Every structure is written in structure tokens, then in C-alpha cells.
Short mmCIF file of C-alpha atoms and ligand atoms in Angstrom, two decimals:
data_model
loop_
_atom_site.label_atom_id
_atom_site.label_comp_id
_atom_site.label_asym_id
_atom_site.label_seq_id
_atom_site.Cartn_x
_atom_site.Cartn_y
_atom_site.Cartn_z
CA MET A 634 -21.24 -59.64 82.72
CA GLN A 635 -18.05 -59.50 80.66
CA GLU A 636 -15.50 -56.85 81.45
CA GLY A 637 -16.01 -53.80 79.28
CA SER A 638 -19.43 -54.80 78.05
CA ALA A 639 -21.47 -51.71 77.36
CA GLN A 640 -24.31 -52.51 79.72
CA SER A 641 -22.19 -52.58 82.89
CA VAL A 642 -21.00 -48.96 82.80
CA PRO A 643 -22.36 -45.59 81.61
CA VAL A 644 -19.23 -44.90 79.52
CA CYS A 645 -17.86 -47.59 77.23
CA SER A 646 -16.57 -47.13 73.68
CA TYR A 647 -13.65 -48.92 72.04
CA THR A 648 -14.17 -48.22 68.34
CA GLU A 649 -15.63 -45.79 65.84
CA TRP A 650 -18.22 -48.33 64.69
CA ASP A 651 -19.67 -50.49 67.48
CA PRO A 652 -23.46 -50.01 67.89
CA LEU A 653 -23.99 -46.53 69.29
CA GLU A 654 -26.13 -46.32 72.44
CA GLU A 655 -25.38 -42.87 73.89
CA VAL A 656 -23.81 -39.79 72.36
CA VAL A 657 -23.08 -36.20 73.30
CA VAL A 658 -23.99 -33.72 70.57
CA GLY A 659 -22.36 -30.29 70.86
CA ILE A 660 -24.09 -26.92 71.08
CA ILE A 661 -23.30 -23.74 69.19
CA ASP A 662 -24.64 -21.23 71.78
CA ASP A 663 -22.59 -18.05 72.10
CA ALA A 664 -20.09 -19.22 69.44
CA SER A 665 -17.41 -16.53 69.17
CA PHE A 666 -14.24 -15.80 67.27
CA PRO A 667 -11.30 -16.56 69.58
CA PRO A 668 -8.88 -13.79 70.48
CA TRP A 669 -6.07 -13.54 67.97
CA HIS A 670 -3.16 -15.84 68.84
CA ILE A 671 -0.15 -17.31 67.05
CA ALA A 672 -1.66 -20.82 67.32
CA LEU A 673 -4.35 -19.83 64.78
CA PRO A 674 -2.62 -19.07 61.43
CA PRO A 675 -1.14 -22.57 61.01
CA VAL A 676 -4.61 -24.10 60.85
CA LEU A 677 -7.07 -21.43 59.71
CA PRO A 678 -7.91 -21.22 56.01
CA THR A 679 -5.79 -18.37 54.67
CA ASP A 680 -8.89 -16.51 53.44
CA GLN A 681 -10.09 -16.32 57.07
CA LEU A 682 -7.04 -14.76 58.71
CA ASP A 683 -8.17 -11.16 58.26
CA THR A 684 -11.67 -12.03 59.46
CA PHE A 685 -10.31 -13.63 62.65
CA ARG A 686 -8.04 -10.67 63.31
CA ALA A 687 -10.86 -8.17 62.76
CA ARG A 688 -13.55 -10.02 64.71
CA ALA A 689 -11.46 -11.43 67.58
CA GLY A 690 -13.62 -11.94 70.66
CA ARG A 691 -16.87 -11.12 68.81
CA PRO A 692 -19.76 -13.46 68.01
CA PHE A 693 -19.88 -15.47 64.80
CA PRO A 694 -22.64 -14.20 62.44
CA ARG A 695 -25.99 -14.61 64.18
CA GLU A 696 -27.85 -16.11 61.18
CA LEU A 697 -25.15 -18.74 60.67
CA VAL A 698 -25.19 -19.69 64.36
CA ALA A 699 -29.00 -20.00 64.26
CA ALA A 700 -28.87 -22.18 61.14
CA ALA A 701 -26.16 -24.38 62.68
CA ALA A 702 -28.16 -24.69 65.91
CA ALA A 703 -31.19 -25.87 63.93
CA GLU A 704 -29.03 -28.45 62.14
CA LEU A 705 -27.62 -29.70 65.44
CA ASP A 706 -31.15 -30.10 66.83
CA GLU A 707 -32.21 -31.98 63.71
CA PHE A 708 -29.10 -34.19 63.95
CA ALA A 709 -30.00 -34.92 67.60
CA ARG A 710 -33.58 -35.82 66.57
CA ILE A 711 -32.31 -38.13 63.82
CA LEU A 712 -29.98 -39.89 66.25
CA ALA A 713 -32.77 -40.29 68.80
CA GLY A 714 -35.00 -41.67 66.03
CA GLU A 715 -32.30 -44.27 65.33
CA GLY A 716 -32.48 -45.40 68.97
CA VAL A 717 -29.49 -43.46 70.33
CA ARG A 718 -29.71 -41.60 73.65
CA VAL A 719 -28.61 -38.03 72.95
CA ARG A 720 -27.08 -35.77 75.59
CA ARG A 721 -26.13 -32.09 75.25
CA PRO A 722 -23.61 -29.94 77.16
CA GLU A 723 -24.65 -26.93 79.25
CA PRO A 724 -24.01 -23.53 77.63
CA ILE A 725 -21.19 -21.58 79.27
CA PRO A 726 -20.46 -17.90 78.53
CA GLN A 727 -17.86 -17.62 75.75
CA ARG A 728 -17.15 -13.90 75.75
CA VAL A 729 -16.20 -13.48 79.40
CA THR A 730 -12.47 -12.86 79.83
CA TYR A 731 -10.57 -15.34 81.99
CA ALA A 732 -6.91 -15.19 82.93
CA THR A 733 -3.98 -17.12 84.35
CA HIS A 734 -0.95 -15.34 85.81
CA THR A 735 0.54 -14.85 82.32
CA TRP A 736 -2.21 -14.62 79.72
CA SER A 737 -5.92 -13.94 79.27
CA SER A 738 -8.47 -15.08 76.74
CA THR A 739 -12.13 -15.44 75.92
CA GLY A 740 -13.67 -18.70 74.75
CA MET A 741 -14.98 -20.05 71.43
CA TYR A 742 -17.81 -22.61 71.77
CA ALA A 743 -18.86 -26.03 73.05
CA ALA A 744 -19.72 -27.33 69.60
CA MET A 745 -17.12 -30.08 69.20
CA PRO A 746 -17.10 -32.56 72.08
CA ARG A 747 -14.76 -34.76 69.99
CA ASP A 748 -11.94 -32.24 70.55
CA THR A 749 -12.50 -31.64 74.24
CA LEU A 750 -13.06 -35.15 75.57
CA LEU A 751 -11.74 -38.59 74.67
CA VAL A 752 -13.52 -41.83 75.50
CA ILE A 753 -11.32 -44.92 75.61
CA GLY A 754 -13.17 -47.93 76.96
CA SER A 755 -14.88 -47.06 80.23
CA GLU A 756 -12.79 -43.93 80.78
CA ILE A 757 -13.65 -40.39 79.78
CA ILE A 758 -10.64 -38.08 79.58
CA GLU A 759 -10.62 -34.27 79.59
CA CYS A 760 -8.08 -33.30 76.93
CA PRO A 761 -5.31 -30.79 77.75
CA MET A 762 -6.11 -28.52 74.80
CA ALA A 763 -3.47 -26.29 73.23
CA TRP A 764 -5.62 -23.28 72.40
CA ARG A 765 -5.98 -20.70 75.14
CA SER A 766 -9.48 -19.96 73.85
CA ARG A 767 -10.46 -23.57 74.61
CA TYR A 768 -8.93 -23.73 78.10
CA TYR A 769 -12.23 -23.96 79.94
CA GLU A 770 -14.31 -25.60 77.20
CA CYS A 771 -14.67 -28.82 79.21
CA LEU A 772 -16.74 -26.94 81.82
CA ALA A 773 -19.73 -27.19 79.46
CA TYR A 774 -19.54 -30.98 79.89
CA ARG A 775 -18.97 -31.07 83.66
CA PRO A 776 -22.62 -31.81 84.58
CA LEU A 777 -22.46 -34.85 82.28
CA LEU A 778 -19.02 -35.89 83.51
CA LYS A 779 -20.18 -35.80 87.13
CA GLU A 780 -23.26 -37.81 86.24
CA TYR A 781 -21.22 -40.44 84.40
CA PHE A 782 -18.73 -40.63 87.26
CA ARG A 783 -21.48 -41.09 89.83
CA ALA A 784 -22.87 -43.89 87.68
CA GLY A 785 -19.50 -45.68 87.66
CA ALA A 786 -17.41 -44.19 84.80
CA ARG A 787 -13.70 -43.55 85.15
CA TRP A 788 -13.18 -39.79 84.76
CA SER A 789 -9.71 -38.32 84.33
CA ALA A 790 -7.94 -35.31 82.84
CA GLY A 791 -4.64 -34.73 81.12
CA PRO A 792 -2.16 -32.52 82.98
CA LYS A 793 -3.67 -29.03 83.11
CA PRO A 794 -1.54 -27.12 80.60
CA GLU A 795 0.04 -23.77 81.43
CA LEU A 796 -0.09 -22.62 77.79
CA LEU A 797 2.83 -20.26 78.34
CA ASP A 798 4.43 -18.62 75.32
CA ALA A 799 7.00 -21.46 75.43
CA GLN A 800 4.29 -23.84 74.19
CA TYR A 801 4.20 -22.02 70.83
CA ASP A 802 6.84 -21.56 68.17
CA ARG A 803 6.73 -17.84 67.55
CA ASN A 804 8.89 -18.36 64.46
CA TRP A 805 6.40 -20.77 62.91
CA ALA A 806 6.39 -20.56 59.13
CA GLU A 807 4.89 -22.59 56.31
CA ALA A 808 6.89 -25.69 55.49
CA THR A 809 9.21 -25.47 52.50
CA ALA A 810 9.89 -28.15 49.89
CA ALA A 811 12.95 -29.18 51.93
CA ASP A 812 10.83 -30.15 54.95
CA THR A 813 9.90 -33.82 55.21
CA SER A 814 7.33 -33.24 57.99
CA PRO A 815 4.87 -30.40 58.49
CA ARG A 816 6.07 -27.59 60.70
CA LEU A 817 3.95 -27.45 63.84
CA VAL A 818 3.21 -24.35 65.85
CA ILE A 819 3.20 -26.12 69.21
CA THR A 820 6.44 -27.11 70.88
CA GLU A 821 7.19 -29.98 73.25
CA PHE A 822 7.18 -27.69 76.31
CA GLU A 823 4.31 -29.60 77.93
CA PRO A 824 1.78 -32.26 76.87
CA THR A 825 -1.24 -31.09 74.89
CA PHE A 826 -3.73 -32.97 72.74
CA ASP A 827 -7.23 -32.78 71.29
CA GLY A 828 -9.35 -35.95 71.26
CA ALA A 829 -9.97 -35.51 67.51
CA ASP A 830 -6.35 -36.41 66.79
CA PHE A 831 -7.10 -40.00 67.84
CA LEU A 832 -9.16 -42.74 66.18
CA ARG A 833 -10.14 -45.85 68.11
CA CYS A 834 -9.90 -49.30 66.54
CA GLY A 835 -10.12 -51.48 69.65
CA ARG A 836 -6.67 -52.16 71.13
CA ASP A 837 -5.12 -50.04 68.38
CA ILE A 838 -5.47 -46.28 68.52
CA ILE A 839 -4.42 -44.23 65.50
CA ALA A 840 -2.95 -40.81 66.28
CA GLN A 841 -1.22 -37.92 64.57
CA ARG A 842 0.99 -35.10 65.78
CA SER A 843 -0.65 -31.84 64.86
CA ASN A 844 -0.80 -28.14 65.57
CA VAL A 845 -2.62 -28.97 68.82
CA THR A 846 -1.34 -32.49 69.67
CA ASN A 847 2.35 -32.93 70.42
CA ALA A 848 4.51 -36.02 70.98
CA PHE A 849 4.55 -35.22 74.71
CA GLY A 850 0.74 -35.36 74.79
CA ILE A 851 0.64 -38.64 72.87
CA GLU A 852 3.24 -40.13 75.21
CA TRP A 853 1.22 -38.99 78.23
CA LEU A 854 -1.82 -40.76 76.81
CA ARG A 855 0.18 -43.88 75.94
CA ARG A 856 1.44 -44.25 79.54
CA HIS A 857 -1.92 -43.30 80.98
CA LEU A 858 -3.73 -46.03 79.01
CA GLY A 859 -1.09 -48.67 79.72
CA ASP A 860 -0.38 -51.96 77.97
CA GLU A 861 -3.96 -52.72 76.98
CA PHE A 862 -3.73 -50.27 74.08
CA ARG A 863 -1.23 -49.60 71.28
CA ILE A 864 -1.00 -46.04 69.96
CA HIS A 865 0.23 -45.79 66.36
CA VAL A 866 1.40 -42.32 65.36
CA LEU A 867 0.92 -41.81 61.62
CA GLU A 868 2.03 -38.95 59.43
CA PHE A 869 0.13 -37.63 56.45
CA ASP A 870 0.71 -35.25 53.60
CA ASP A 871 -1.08 -32.45 55.41
CA PRO A 872 0.79 -29.15 55.79
CA HIS A 873 -1.74 -27.88 58.37
CA PRO A 874 -2.65 -30.87 60.56
CA MET A 875 -5.28 -30.40 63.23
CA HIS A 876 -7.57 -33.38 63.86
CA ILE A 877 -7.12 -36.68 62.08
CA ASP A 878 -10.80 -37.26 61.28
CA ALA A 879 -10.87 -35.39 57.97
CA THR A 880 -7.85 -37.38 56.81
CA LEU A 881 -8.61 -40.97 57.80
CA MET A 882 -11.87 -42.52 59.00
CA PRO A 883 -12.15 -46.21 59.97
CA LEU A 884 -15.84 -46.89 59.26
CA ALA A 885 -16.11 -50.56 60.19
CA PRO A 886 -13.71 -53.47 60.71
CA GLY A 887 -11.83 -53.73 57.40
CA LYS A 888 -13.31 -50.50 55.94
CA LEU A 889 -11.26 -47.32 55.79
CA LEU A 890 -12.14 -43.97 54.21
CA ILE A 891 -9.17 -41.85 53.17
CA ASN A 892 -8.58 -38.29 52.07
CA PRO A 893 -6.80 -38.64 48.70
CA THR A 894 -4.95 -35.35 49.06
CA ARG A 895 -3.35 -36.36 52.37
CA VAL A 896 -3.03 -40.14 52.30
CA ARG A 897 -0.62 -40.83 49.46
CA GLU A 898 -0.01 -44.43 50.53
CA THR A 899 -2.27 -46.60 52.63
CA PRO A 900 -0.69 -46.88 56.10
CA ARG A 901 0.85 -50.35 56.52
CA LEU A 902 -1.40 -51.07 59.50
CA PHE A 903 -4.44 -50.94 57.16
CA LYS A 904 -2.90 -53.03 54.36
CA ASP A 905 -5.58 -55.74 54.65
CA TRP A 906 -8.50 -53.30 54.83
CA ASP A 907 -10.74 -52.21 51.97
CA ILE A 908 -10.17 -48.56 51.10
CA ALA A 909 -12.74 -46.01 49.92
CA VAL A 910 -11.40 -42.73 48.58
CA ALA A 911 -13.35 -39.68 49.72
CA PRO A 912 -14.77 -37.74 46.76
CA GLU A 913 -13.99 -34.06 46.29
CA PRO A 914 -16.09 -31.87 48.60
CA VAL A 915 -19.07 -30.28 46.83
CA VAL A 916 -19.99 -27.35 49.09
CA PRO A 917 -20.10 -24.15 46.99
CA GLU A 918 -16.99 -21.97 47.21
CA ALA A 919 -19.01 -19.05 48.60
CA HIS A 920 -20.04 -21.07 51.67
CA PRO A 921 -17.76 -20.02 54.58
CA PHE A 922 -15.46 -22.52 56.26
CA TYR A 923 -14.05 -20.49 59.13
CA LEU A 924 -11.91 -23.06 60.85
CA SER A 925 -11.17 -26.01 58.59
CA SER A 926 -10.72 -27.33 55.11
CA ARG A 927 -13.72 -28.50 53.04
CA TRP A 928 -12.77 -32.14 53.62
CA LEU A 929 -15.25 -32.25 56.47
CA ASN A 930 -17.30 -34.27 53.97
CA MET A 931 -15.47 -37.32 55.36
CA ASN A 932 -15.98 -36.43 59.03
CA LEU A 933 -18.68 -39.09 59.36
CA LEU A 934 -20.39 -40.71 62.35
CA MET A 935 -21.03 -44.44 62.33
CA LEU A 936 -24.11 -45.63 64.24
CA ASP A 937 -22.93 -49.23 63.82
CA GLU A 938 -20.96 -51.15 61.19
CA ASN A 939 -23.64 -50.34 58.63
CA ARG A 940 -25.41 -47.02 59.29
CA VAL A 941 -23.52 -43.78 58.69
CA VAL A 942 -24.66 -40.16 58.97
CA VAL A 943 -23.84 -38.18 55.81
CA GLU A 944 -24.58 -34.58 54.79
CA ARG A 945 -27.89 -34.51 52.94
CA ARG A 946 -26.66 -32.64 49.84
CA ASP A 947 -23.34 -34.47 49.57
CA GLU A 948 -24.34 -36.76 46.73
CA PRO A 949 -20.80 -37.93 45.89
CA MET A 950 -20.22 -39.03 49.50
CA ILE A 951 -23.67 -40.67 49.65
CA ARG A 952 -22.67 -42.71 46.57
CA THR A 953 -19.24 -43.51 48.04
CA VAL A 954 -20.57 -44.92 51.31
CA THR A 955 -23.37 -46.78 49.51
CA ASP A 956 -20.85 -48.39 47.14
CA PHE A 957 -18.84 -49.30 50.27
CA GLY A 958 -21.81 -51.35 51.48
CA LEU A 959 -23.03 -48.83 54.08
CA THR A 960 -26.46 -47.31 54.63
CA PRO A 961 -26.40 -43.49 54.63
CA ILE A 962 -28.67 -41.55 56.99
CA LEU A 963 -29.04 -38.02 55.69
CA CYS A 964 -28.88 -34.81 57.72
CA ASP A 965 -28.38 -31.17 56.72
CA PHE A 966 -25.14 -29.93 58.24
CA ARG A 967 -23.51 -27.37 55.92
CA HIS A 968 -24.07 -24.41 58.24
CA PHE A 969 -22.59 -26.32 61.15
CA ASN A 970 -19.60 -27.24 58.94
CA SER A 971 -18.71 -23.55 58.83
CA PHE A 972 -17.57 -23.86 62.45
CA GLY A 973 -14.87 -26.44 61.78
CA GLY A 974 -16.43 -29.88 62.15
CA SER A 975 -19.02 -32.29 60.93
CA PHE A 976 -20.83 -35.31 62.39
CA HIS A 977 -17.75 -36.90 63.97
CA CYS A 978 -16.42 -33.71 65.52
CA ALA A 979 -19.87 -32.61 66.72
CA THR A 980 -20.26 -35.78 68.78
CA LEU A 981 -18.68 -37.83 71.51
CA ASP A 982 -19.73 -41.46 71.46
CA VAL A 983 -20.05 -42.10 75.15
CA ARG A 984 -21.33 -45.63 74.89
CA ARG A 985 -21.14 -48.19 72.11
CA ARG A 986 -22.14 -51.82 72.61
CA GLY A 987 -18.92 -53.76 72.15
CA ARG A 988 -15.83 -55.24 73.72
CA LEU A 989 -12.13 -54.59 73.56
CA ASP A 990 -10.82 -56.45 70.53
CA SER A 991 -8.05 -56.37 67.90
CA TYR A 992 -8.81 -55.55 64.27
CA PHE A 993 -5.36 -55.78 62.69
N1 LIG B 130 -9.30 -29.92 60.72
C1 LIG B 130 -9.44 -30.83 59.65
C2 LIG B 130 -9.39 -30.19 58.32
O1 LIG B 130 -9.29 -28.98 58.21
O2 LIG B 130 -9.48 -30.83 57.31
#
């Protein structure tokens, strides 16, 4: 069997588009507003700041959680119907206070495995996350991680962060016209990153610095992965960066979806790729987006180079992917979107059938 072929190991995924065999789909159980912290304002929608302050540590609205849970279950059924093995994390309590020697917090959810874990080839990495409210989120995935390890996966973790006050810029302020790069709330005190700030294109991994992923974290990952991979750090016109997958989505070799408000010029790396421009999001203004922008319409999951999961009512995006030569598979997901992610964020592609290759 060839090295890195999907059949030889339980964990193996090099791209965003190789044929999907096994996926973790998040859960929304016990989803709760995180305690108020200075890491939040740089990424929360401004219309949500008062809500987060007022409801810190309390559950998200029950009806919305129930509707999102039903959508997640339907998404899992659709994936299974497409021949993908679906795994789910174990619920962990989110409103129990935990503490280190300098700070305490409660949790948020285990809805977005894309943030918490990163699969590169046959290795599954626990991400050193920058939010105190997400410090123990990976525990929800530990039963799966142990199972994958016992079956032969490589299992590792970034350096456990301390998340001291020194990791956050307490003087953070919105960027001004004079700034050439977005101002980030995290410092370079220690390495932190979320998996959703990385996109895998075989040997080439696309990354961004963000309000949760610092240069220290990217450098840790670069050295950890070694010479087999090349990490390209790109910068976008995004004043509030947190997670690259509502900005840029490689859908298949040679096919890139871009957010027109953030990608002013196609990154040089993708100069030979076909580009599709994401259409304006169509979710009604009254629909709450607690944790993200509305550009989650482009947070898509590829099942292979052809099939893509798209929100059922997102007709402009359905047309865009169809015109791009892809086959949309429709799933309701608007209620889940309220919690800060869509199909890409809600999943971790544990195994895709494919080999390490170059696409540039
Ligand atoms: N976190 C991605 C976005 O808000 O668009």
C-alpha cells in the first residue's frame, strides 16, 4: 500500500476536496455564551456585543439550539446517505467553571471541530486555542482521538497555552486608515492557533494570522510538520480576521471560491486557478449571527471534487457552484449558522481518499 493512502490509516486527509470517507460533525449540546473577555470584541458582530456582555456564561436561546441540533442531525444523515462515515463528539458540560492559577472561565460548545482539531495527512493535532472559553473544548473529541490513535493515527497537540493576560493586547482598537494590516487582539507571547485558519491543498497549506492565530502558532506548526509541507501565510482585506474559510475556499484542484469583500486581488499562488466569486449572503437581516459575519454562505464542505454541501435556501450560492461545474447537495443550516460556522466549520474531515500531492 502506498504511503499516505487512505485505507492504511484511520486518519488521512491532505486536501479540502479528496473523496470524503469519514467526518466528525459537531454537536450543539449545552451551547453557552462565553464569559466576557477582551478577545471577543475584535471578532464579534458589533450588534452582538451587548448581548454577549449581558448573557455571559448563560445558555444560547433554547429554541435556536434545538433548531441547530436538528439541522446538524439532518446534515449527518445526508452525509451518511452520500456514503460518508459520520462520527460525533461526546457532550461535555459547558457551564462548569474551570480555572488555572491566574484565570477562570466556562466553556462555549463543541460545535466546530474545524477550529479545535487539525488533520494534516495521517496526523490529528489538538489546536492550542486562544480563547479561554475554548481551553478544554478538545475533551469532547478525546474518545475519538483515543480510538484513532489505537487504530494507528498520529495524535499530537500544540503547546498547551497559558492564556495569561500577556497573550492579549488590552489596548486593542479598530484599525485606522493608516494601518496596512488589521490590528489583532492576540500578541506573540506564546503560540496559539485554530485549525480553521488553515486550508489544505496537498503539500501547500494556506494560512492567515488572525485574532486567534498568531505568527508564533503558525511557526510552531511549520516546524512541527517539517519539510513535507509549505505553509503560505496570506493577508486579506478583513479588519476582523478569525478563520480563513469564509474568505477563501479551495473547492477542487484549480477551483477557488473567494469572498469579494476580502480578496481584492487573487493571491499569486492561485494565479492559474479558476475563480468563483461568492454571491452576497441572502439570510434575512433579522436572523441572528452571534459569532460571525454572514459570509458563512461560502463555508462549504466538499465531498469530493464534484459534490458540495450548500445551504438549502441559498439560491445564489447554489447557482454559483453549479456554474462552477459542481453538484450541490442541499441541507438546511441557517439556525446552525447563528453559532458562527457552516458546513466546513461544523466538520473535521478525518479521512479522505487521496495522496500527498502538489497542486500549484
Ligand atoms: N469567522 C469568519 C467570518 O466571520 O466571516
